[in-house]
PDB file of C-alpha atoms in Angstrom:
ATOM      1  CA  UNK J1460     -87.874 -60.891   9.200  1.00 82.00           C
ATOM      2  CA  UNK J1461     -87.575 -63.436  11.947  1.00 93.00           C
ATOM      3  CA  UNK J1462     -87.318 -61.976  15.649  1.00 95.00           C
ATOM      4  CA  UNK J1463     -83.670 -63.494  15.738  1.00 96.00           C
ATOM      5  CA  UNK J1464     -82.495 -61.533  12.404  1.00 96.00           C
ATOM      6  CA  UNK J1465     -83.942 -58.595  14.618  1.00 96.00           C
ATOM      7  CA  UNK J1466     -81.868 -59.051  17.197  1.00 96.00           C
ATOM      8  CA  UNK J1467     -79.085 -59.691  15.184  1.00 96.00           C
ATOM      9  CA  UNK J1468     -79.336 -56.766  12.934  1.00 96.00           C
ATOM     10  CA  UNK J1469     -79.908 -54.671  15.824  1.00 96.00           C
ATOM     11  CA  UNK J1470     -76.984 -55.725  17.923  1.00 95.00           C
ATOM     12  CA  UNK J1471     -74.642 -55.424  14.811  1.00 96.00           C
ATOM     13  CA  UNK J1472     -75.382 -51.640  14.195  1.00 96.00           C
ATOM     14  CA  UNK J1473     -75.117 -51.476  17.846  1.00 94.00           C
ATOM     15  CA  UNK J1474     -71.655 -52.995  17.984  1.00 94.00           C
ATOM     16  CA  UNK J1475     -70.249 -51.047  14.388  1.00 93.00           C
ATOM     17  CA  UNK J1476     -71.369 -47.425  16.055  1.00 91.00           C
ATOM     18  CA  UNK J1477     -69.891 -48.405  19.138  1.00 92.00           C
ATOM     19  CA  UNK J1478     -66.451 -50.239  17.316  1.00 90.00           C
ATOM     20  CA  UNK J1479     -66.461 -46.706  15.032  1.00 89.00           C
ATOM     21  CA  UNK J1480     -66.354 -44.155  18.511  1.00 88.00           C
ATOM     22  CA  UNK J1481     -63.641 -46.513  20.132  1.00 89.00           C
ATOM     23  CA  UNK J1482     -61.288 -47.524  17.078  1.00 87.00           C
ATOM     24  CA  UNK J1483     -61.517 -43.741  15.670  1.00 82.00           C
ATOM     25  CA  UNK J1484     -62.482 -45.205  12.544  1.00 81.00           C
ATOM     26  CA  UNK J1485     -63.791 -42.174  10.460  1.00 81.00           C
ATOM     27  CA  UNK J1486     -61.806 -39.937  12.199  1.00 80.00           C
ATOM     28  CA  UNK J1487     -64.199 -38.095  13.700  1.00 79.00           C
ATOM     29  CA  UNK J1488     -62.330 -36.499  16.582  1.00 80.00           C
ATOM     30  CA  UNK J1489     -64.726 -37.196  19.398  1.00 81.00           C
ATOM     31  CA  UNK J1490     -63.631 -35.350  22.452  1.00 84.00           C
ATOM     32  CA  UNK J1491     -61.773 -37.447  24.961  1.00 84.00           C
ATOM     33  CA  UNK J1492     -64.259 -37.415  27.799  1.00 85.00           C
ATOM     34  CA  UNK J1493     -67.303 -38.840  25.082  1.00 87.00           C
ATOM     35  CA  UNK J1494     -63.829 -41.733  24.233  1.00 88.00           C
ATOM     36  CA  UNK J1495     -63.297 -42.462  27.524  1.00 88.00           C
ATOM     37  CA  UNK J1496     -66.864 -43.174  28.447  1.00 90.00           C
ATOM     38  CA  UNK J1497     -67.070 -45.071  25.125  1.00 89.00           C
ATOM     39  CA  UNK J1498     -65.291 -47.970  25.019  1.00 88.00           C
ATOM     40  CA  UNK J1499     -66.097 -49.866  27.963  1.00 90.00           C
ATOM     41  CA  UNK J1500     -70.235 -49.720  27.271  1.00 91.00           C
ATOM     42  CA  UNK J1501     -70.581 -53.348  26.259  1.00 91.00           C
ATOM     43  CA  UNK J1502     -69.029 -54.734  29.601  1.00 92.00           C
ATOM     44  CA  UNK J1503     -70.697 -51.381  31.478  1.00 93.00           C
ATOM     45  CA  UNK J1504     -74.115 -52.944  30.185  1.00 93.00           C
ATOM     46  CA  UNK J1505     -73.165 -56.273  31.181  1.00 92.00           C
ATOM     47  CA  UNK J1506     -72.533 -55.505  34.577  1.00 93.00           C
ATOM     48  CA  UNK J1507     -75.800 -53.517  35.100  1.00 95.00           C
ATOM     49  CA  UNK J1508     -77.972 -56.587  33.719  1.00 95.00           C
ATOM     50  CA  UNK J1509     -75.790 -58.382  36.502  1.00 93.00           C
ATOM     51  CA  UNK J1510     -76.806 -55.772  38.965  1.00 95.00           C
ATOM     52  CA  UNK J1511     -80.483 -55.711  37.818  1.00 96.00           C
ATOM     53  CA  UNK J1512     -80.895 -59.496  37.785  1.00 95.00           C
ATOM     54  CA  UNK J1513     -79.446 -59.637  41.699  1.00 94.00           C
ATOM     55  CA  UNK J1514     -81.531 -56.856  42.984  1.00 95.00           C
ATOM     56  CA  UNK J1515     -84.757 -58.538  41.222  1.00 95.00           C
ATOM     57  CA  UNK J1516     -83.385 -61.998  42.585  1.00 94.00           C
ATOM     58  CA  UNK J1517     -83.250 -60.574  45.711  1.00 94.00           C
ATOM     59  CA  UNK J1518     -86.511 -58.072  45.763  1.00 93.00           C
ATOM     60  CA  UNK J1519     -88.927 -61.789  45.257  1.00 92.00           C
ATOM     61  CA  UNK J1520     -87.022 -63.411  47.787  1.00 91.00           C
ATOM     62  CA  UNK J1521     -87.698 -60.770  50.113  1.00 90.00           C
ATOM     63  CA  UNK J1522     -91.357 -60.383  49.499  1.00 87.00           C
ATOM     64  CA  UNK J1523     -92.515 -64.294  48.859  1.00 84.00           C
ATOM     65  CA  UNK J1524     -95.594 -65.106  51.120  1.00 83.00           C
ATOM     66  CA  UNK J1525     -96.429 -67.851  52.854  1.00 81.00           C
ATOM     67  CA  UNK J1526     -99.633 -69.241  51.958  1.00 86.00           C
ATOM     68  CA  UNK J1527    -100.678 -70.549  55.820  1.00 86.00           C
ATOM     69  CA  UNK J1528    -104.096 -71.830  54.748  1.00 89.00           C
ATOM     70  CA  UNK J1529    -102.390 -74.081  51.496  1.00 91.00           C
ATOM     71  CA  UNK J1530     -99.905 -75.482  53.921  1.00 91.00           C
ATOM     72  CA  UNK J1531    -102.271 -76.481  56.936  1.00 93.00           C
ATOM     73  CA  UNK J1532    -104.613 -78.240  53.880  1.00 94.00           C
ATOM     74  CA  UNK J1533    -101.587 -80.046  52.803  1.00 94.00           C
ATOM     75  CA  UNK J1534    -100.640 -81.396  56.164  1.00 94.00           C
ATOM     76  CA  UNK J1535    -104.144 -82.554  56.620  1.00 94.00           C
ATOM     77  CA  UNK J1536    -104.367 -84.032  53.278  1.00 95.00           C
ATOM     78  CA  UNK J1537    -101.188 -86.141  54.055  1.00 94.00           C
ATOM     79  CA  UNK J1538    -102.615 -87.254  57.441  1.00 93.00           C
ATOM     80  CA  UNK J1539    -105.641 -88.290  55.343  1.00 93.00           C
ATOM     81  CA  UNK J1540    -103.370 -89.878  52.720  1.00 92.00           C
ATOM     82  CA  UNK J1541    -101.425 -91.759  55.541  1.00 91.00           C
ATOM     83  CA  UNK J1542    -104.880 -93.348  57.149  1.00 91.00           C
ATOM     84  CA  UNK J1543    -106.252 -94.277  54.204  1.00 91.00           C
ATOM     85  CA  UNK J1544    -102.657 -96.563  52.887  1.00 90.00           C
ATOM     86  CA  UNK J1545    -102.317 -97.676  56.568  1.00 89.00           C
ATOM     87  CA  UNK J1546    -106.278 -99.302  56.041  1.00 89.00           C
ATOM     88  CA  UNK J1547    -104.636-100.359  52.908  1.00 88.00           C
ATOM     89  CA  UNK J1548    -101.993-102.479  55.185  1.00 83.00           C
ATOM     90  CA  UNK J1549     -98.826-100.669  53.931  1.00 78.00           C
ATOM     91  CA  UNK J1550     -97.175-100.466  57.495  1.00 71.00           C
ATOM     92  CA  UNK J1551     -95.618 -96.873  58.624  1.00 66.00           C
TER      93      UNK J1551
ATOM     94  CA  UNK N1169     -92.491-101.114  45.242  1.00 51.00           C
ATOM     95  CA  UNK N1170     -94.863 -98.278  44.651  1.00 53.00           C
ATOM     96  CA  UNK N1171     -96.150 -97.840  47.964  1.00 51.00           C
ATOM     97  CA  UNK N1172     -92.288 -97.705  49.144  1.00 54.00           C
ATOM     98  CA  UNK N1173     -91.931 -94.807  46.874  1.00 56.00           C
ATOM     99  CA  UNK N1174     -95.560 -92.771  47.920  1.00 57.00           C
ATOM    100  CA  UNK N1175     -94.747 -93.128  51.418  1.00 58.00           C
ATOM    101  CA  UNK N1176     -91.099 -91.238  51.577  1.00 61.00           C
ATOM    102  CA  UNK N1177     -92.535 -88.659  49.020  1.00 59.00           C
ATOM    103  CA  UNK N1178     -95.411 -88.049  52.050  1.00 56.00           C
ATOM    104  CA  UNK N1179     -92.886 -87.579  54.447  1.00 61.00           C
ATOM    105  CA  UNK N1180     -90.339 -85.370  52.643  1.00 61.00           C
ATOM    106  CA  UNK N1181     -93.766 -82.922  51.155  1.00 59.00           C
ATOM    107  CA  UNK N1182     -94.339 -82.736  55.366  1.00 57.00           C
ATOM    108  CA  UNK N1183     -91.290 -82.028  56.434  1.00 63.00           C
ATOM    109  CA  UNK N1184     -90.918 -79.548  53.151  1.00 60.00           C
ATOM    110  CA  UNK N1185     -94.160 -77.690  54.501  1.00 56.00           C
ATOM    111  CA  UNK N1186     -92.973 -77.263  58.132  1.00 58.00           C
ATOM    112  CA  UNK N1187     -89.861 -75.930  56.553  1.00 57.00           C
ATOM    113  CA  UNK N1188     -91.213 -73.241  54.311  1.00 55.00           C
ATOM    114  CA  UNK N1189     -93.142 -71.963  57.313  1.00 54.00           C
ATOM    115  CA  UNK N1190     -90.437 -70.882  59.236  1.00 56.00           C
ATOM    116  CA  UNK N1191     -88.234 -69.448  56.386  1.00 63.00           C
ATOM    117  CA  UNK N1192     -89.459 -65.694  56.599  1.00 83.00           C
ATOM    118  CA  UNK N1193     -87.185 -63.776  58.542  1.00 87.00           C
ATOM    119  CA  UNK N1194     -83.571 -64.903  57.050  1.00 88.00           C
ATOM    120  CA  UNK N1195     -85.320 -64.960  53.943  1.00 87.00           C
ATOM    121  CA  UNK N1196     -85.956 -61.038  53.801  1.00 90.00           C
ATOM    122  CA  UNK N1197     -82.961 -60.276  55.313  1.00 91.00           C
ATOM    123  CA  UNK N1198     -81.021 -62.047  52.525  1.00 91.00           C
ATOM    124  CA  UNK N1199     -82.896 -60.302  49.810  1.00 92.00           C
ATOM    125  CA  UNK N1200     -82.620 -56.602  51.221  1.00 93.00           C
ATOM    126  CA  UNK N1201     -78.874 -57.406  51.195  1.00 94.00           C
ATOM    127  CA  UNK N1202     -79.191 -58.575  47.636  1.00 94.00           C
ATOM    128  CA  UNK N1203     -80.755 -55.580  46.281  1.00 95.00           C
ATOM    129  CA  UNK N1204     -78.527 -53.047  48.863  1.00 95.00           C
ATOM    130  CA  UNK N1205     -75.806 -54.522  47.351  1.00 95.00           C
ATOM    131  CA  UNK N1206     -76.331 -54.267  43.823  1.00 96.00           C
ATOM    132  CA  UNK N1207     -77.529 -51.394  43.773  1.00 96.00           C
ATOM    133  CA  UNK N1208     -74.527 -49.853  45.859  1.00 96.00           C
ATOM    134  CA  UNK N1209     -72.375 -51.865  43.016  1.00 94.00           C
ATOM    135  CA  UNK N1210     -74.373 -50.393  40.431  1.00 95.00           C
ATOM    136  CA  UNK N1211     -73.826 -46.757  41.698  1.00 95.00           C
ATOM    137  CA  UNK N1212     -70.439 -47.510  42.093  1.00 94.00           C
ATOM    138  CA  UNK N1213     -69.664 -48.943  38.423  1.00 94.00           C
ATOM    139  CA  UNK N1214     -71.824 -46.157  37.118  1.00 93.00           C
ATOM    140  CA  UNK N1215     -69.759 -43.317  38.347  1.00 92.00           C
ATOM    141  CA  UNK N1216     -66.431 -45.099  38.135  1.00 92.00           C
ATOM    142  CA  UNK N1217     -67.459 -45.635  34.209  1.00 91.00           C
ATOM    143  CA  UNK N1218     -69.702 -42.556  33.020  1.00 90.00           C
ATOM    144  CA  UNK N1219     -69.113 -39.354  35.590  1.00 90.00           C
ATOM    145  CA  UNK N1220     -65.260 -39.880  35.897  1.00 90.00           C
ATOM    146  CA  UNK N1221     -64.028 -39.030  32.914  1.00 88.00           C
ATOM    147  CA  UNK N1222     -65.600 -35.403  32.976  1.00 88.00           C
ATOM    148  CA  UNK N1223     -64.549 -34.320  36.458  1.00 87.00           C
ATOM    149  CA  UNK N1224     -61.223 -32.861  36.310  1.00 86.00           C
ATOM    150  CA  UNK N1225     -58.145 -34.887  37.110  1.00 83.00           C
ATOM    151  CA  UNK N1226     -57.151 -32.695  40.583  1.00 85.00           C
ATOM    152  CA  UNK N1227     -61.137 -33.379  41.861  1.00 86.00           C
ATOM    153  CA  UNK N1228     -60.992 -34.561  44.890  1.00 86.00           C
ATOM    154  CA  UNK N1229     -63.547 -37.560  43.950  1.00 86.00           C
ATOM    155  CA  UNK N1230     -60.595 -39.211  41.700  1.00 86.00           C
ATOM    156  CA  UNK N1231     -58.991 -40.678  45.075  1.00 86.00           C
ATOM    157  CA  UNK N1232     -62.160 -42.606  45.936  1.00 86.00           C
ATOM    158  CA  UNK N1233     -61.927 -44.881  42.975  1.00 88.00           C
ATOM    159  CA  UNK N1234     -59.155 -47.163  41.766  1.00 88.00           C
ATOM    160  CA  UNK N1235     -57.365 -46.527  38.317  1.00 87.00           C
ATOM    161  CA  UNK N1236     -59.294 -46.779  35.096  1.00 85.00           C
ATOM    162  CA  UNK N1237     -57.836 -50.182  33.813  1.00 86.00           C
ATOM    163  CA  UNK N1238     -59.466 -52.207  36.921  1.00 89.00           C
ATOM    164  CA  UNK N1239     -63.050 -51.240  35.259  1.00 88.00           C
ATOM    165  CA  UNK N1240     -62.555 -54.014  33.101  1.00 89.00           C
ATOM    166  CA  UNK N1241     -59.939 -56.194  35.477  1.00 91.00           C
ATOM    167  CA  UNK N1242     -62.351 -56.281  37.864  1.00 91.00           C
ATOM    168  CA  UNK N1243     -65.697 -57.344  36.196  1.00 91.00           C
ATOM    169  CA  UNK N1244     -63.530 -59.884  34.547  1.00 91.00           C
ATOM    170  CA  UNK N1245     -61.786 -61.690  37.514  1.00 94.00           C
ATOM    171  CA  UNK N1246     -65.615 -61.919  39.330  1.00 92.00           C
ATOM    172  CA  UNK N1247     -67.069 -63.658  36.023  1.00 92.00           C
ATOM    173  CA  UNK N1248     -64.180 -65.626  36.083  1.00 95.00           C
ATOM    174  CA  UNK N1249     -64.448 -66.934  40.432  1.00 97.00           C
ATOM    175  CA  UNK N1250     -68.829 -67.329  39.430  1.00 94.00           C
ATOM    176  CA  UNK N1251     -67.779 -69.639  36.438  1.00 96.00           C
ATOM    177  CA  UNK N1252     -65.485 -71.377  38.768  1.00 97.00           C
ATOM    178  CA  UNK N1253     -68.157 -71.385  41.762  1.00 97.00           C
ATOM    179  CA  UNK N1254     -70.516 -73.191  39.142  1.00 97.00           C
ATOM    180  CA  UNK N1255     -68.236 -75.809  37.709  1.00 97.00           C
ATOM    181  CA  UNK N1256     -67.100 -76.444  41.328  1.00 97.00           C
ATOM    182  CA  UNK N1257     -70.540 -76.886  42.321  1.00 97.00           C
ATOM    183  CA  UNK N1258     -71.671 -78.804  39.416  1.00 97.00           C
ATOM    184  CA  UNK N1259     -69.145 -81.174  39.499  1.00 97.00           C
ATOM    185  CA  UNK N1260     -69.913 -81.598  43.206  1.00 96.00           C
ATOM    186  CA  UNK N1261     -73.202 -82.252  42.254  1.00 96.00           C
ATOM    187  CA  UNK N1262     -71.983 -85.006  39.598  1.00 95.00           C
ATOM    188  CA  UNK N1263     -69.751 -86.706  42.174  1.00 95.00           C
ATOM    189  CA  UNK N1264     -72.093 -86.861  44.669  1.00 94.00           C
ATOM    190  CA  UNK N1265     -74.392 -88.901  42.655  1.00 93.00           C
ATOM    191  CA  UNK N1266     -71.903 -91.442  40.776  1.00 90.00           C
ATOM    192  CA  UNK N1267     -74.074 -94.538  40.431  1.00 89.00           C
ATOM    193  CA  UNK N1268     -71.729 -97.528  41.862  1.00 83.00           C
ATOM    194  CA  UNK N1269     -71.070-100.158  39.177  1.00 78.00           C
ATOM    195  CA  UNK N1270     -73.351-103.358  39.177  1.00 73.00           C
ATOM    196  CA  UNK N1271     -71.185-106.643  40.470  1.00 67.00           C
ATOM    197  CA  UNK N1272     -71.794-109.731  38.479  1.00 63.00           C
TER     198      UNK N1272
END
């Protein structure tokens, strides 16, 4: 069973339990609360992977570091770079 | 032709490193706003969607939230403007860098 048919197979029983509370299909009288909450779960979820993607967007934003000791060896490495083309006779 | 080439790209990396340096500030201010406001619009949602519908309909909490239909309205119209946003942005992008045609 390939991971896709997985997912597929999962996400269709998914879907039928939740298309079987919202379209009443076996007649099951659910209470109306349980209904309500029901039917908009698949756009409910959506939104909260929205929500969770921003806030983790946001969380390594807020705590990338600098690395100070890469970035003063780069600058001197391109100083180095720059001496050594100029002896080459490329003009800057 | 090549030498042309390595010296911009030893420019841009310097100017790219004094850059990041100074980026530190804004840049955790931005993302505590990011995850303030998703989680606030996660909250939100989550009550609007799950608690409402078993408090009673004289609560006093029903006033704070709009009717039920705009709990799918809403979401909608904001994927809607972000799909828009993108185009917009790609096709920006795409005009920006039209090639002009050779001239025989």
């Amino acid at each position: 069973m390939t991971k896709l048919l997985e997912w597929v197979f999962g996400v269709s029983v998914l879907g039928a339990a939740w298309a079987f509370v919202t379209f009443d299909i076996l007649k099951m009288s659910i209470p109306r609360p349980y209904r309500e909450v029901a039917w908009p779960m698949p756009l409910y979820l959506l939104v909260t992977f929205g929500c969770y993607s921003l806030a983790t967007v946001g969380y390594r934003v807020a705590t990338f570091n600098d690395c100070d000791d890469a970035a003063k060896e780069l600058q001197a490495q391109i100083i180095e770079a720059r001496e050594d083309l100029r002896k080459k006779g490329l003009k800057f | 032709m090549w030498l042309t080439h390595h010296r911009n790209s030893a420019t841009c990396l310097a100017k790219l490193v004094k850059l990041l340096g100074n980026a530190t500030v804004t840049d955790k201010a931005v993302g505590a706003s990011l995850v303030g406001f998703s989680l606030l619009l996660f909250t939100y949602y989550s009550i609007w969607v799950i608690v409402l519908p078993f408090v009673d309909a004289d609560h006093v909490l029903h006033q704070y939230f709009l009717p039920r239909e705009y709990t799918v309205i809403l979401p909608g119209v904001a994927a809607l403007v972000v799909l828009l946003c993108i185009g917009a942005f790609v096709g920006a992008v795409m005009l920006k860098n039209r090639k002009p045609k050779k001239v025989d």
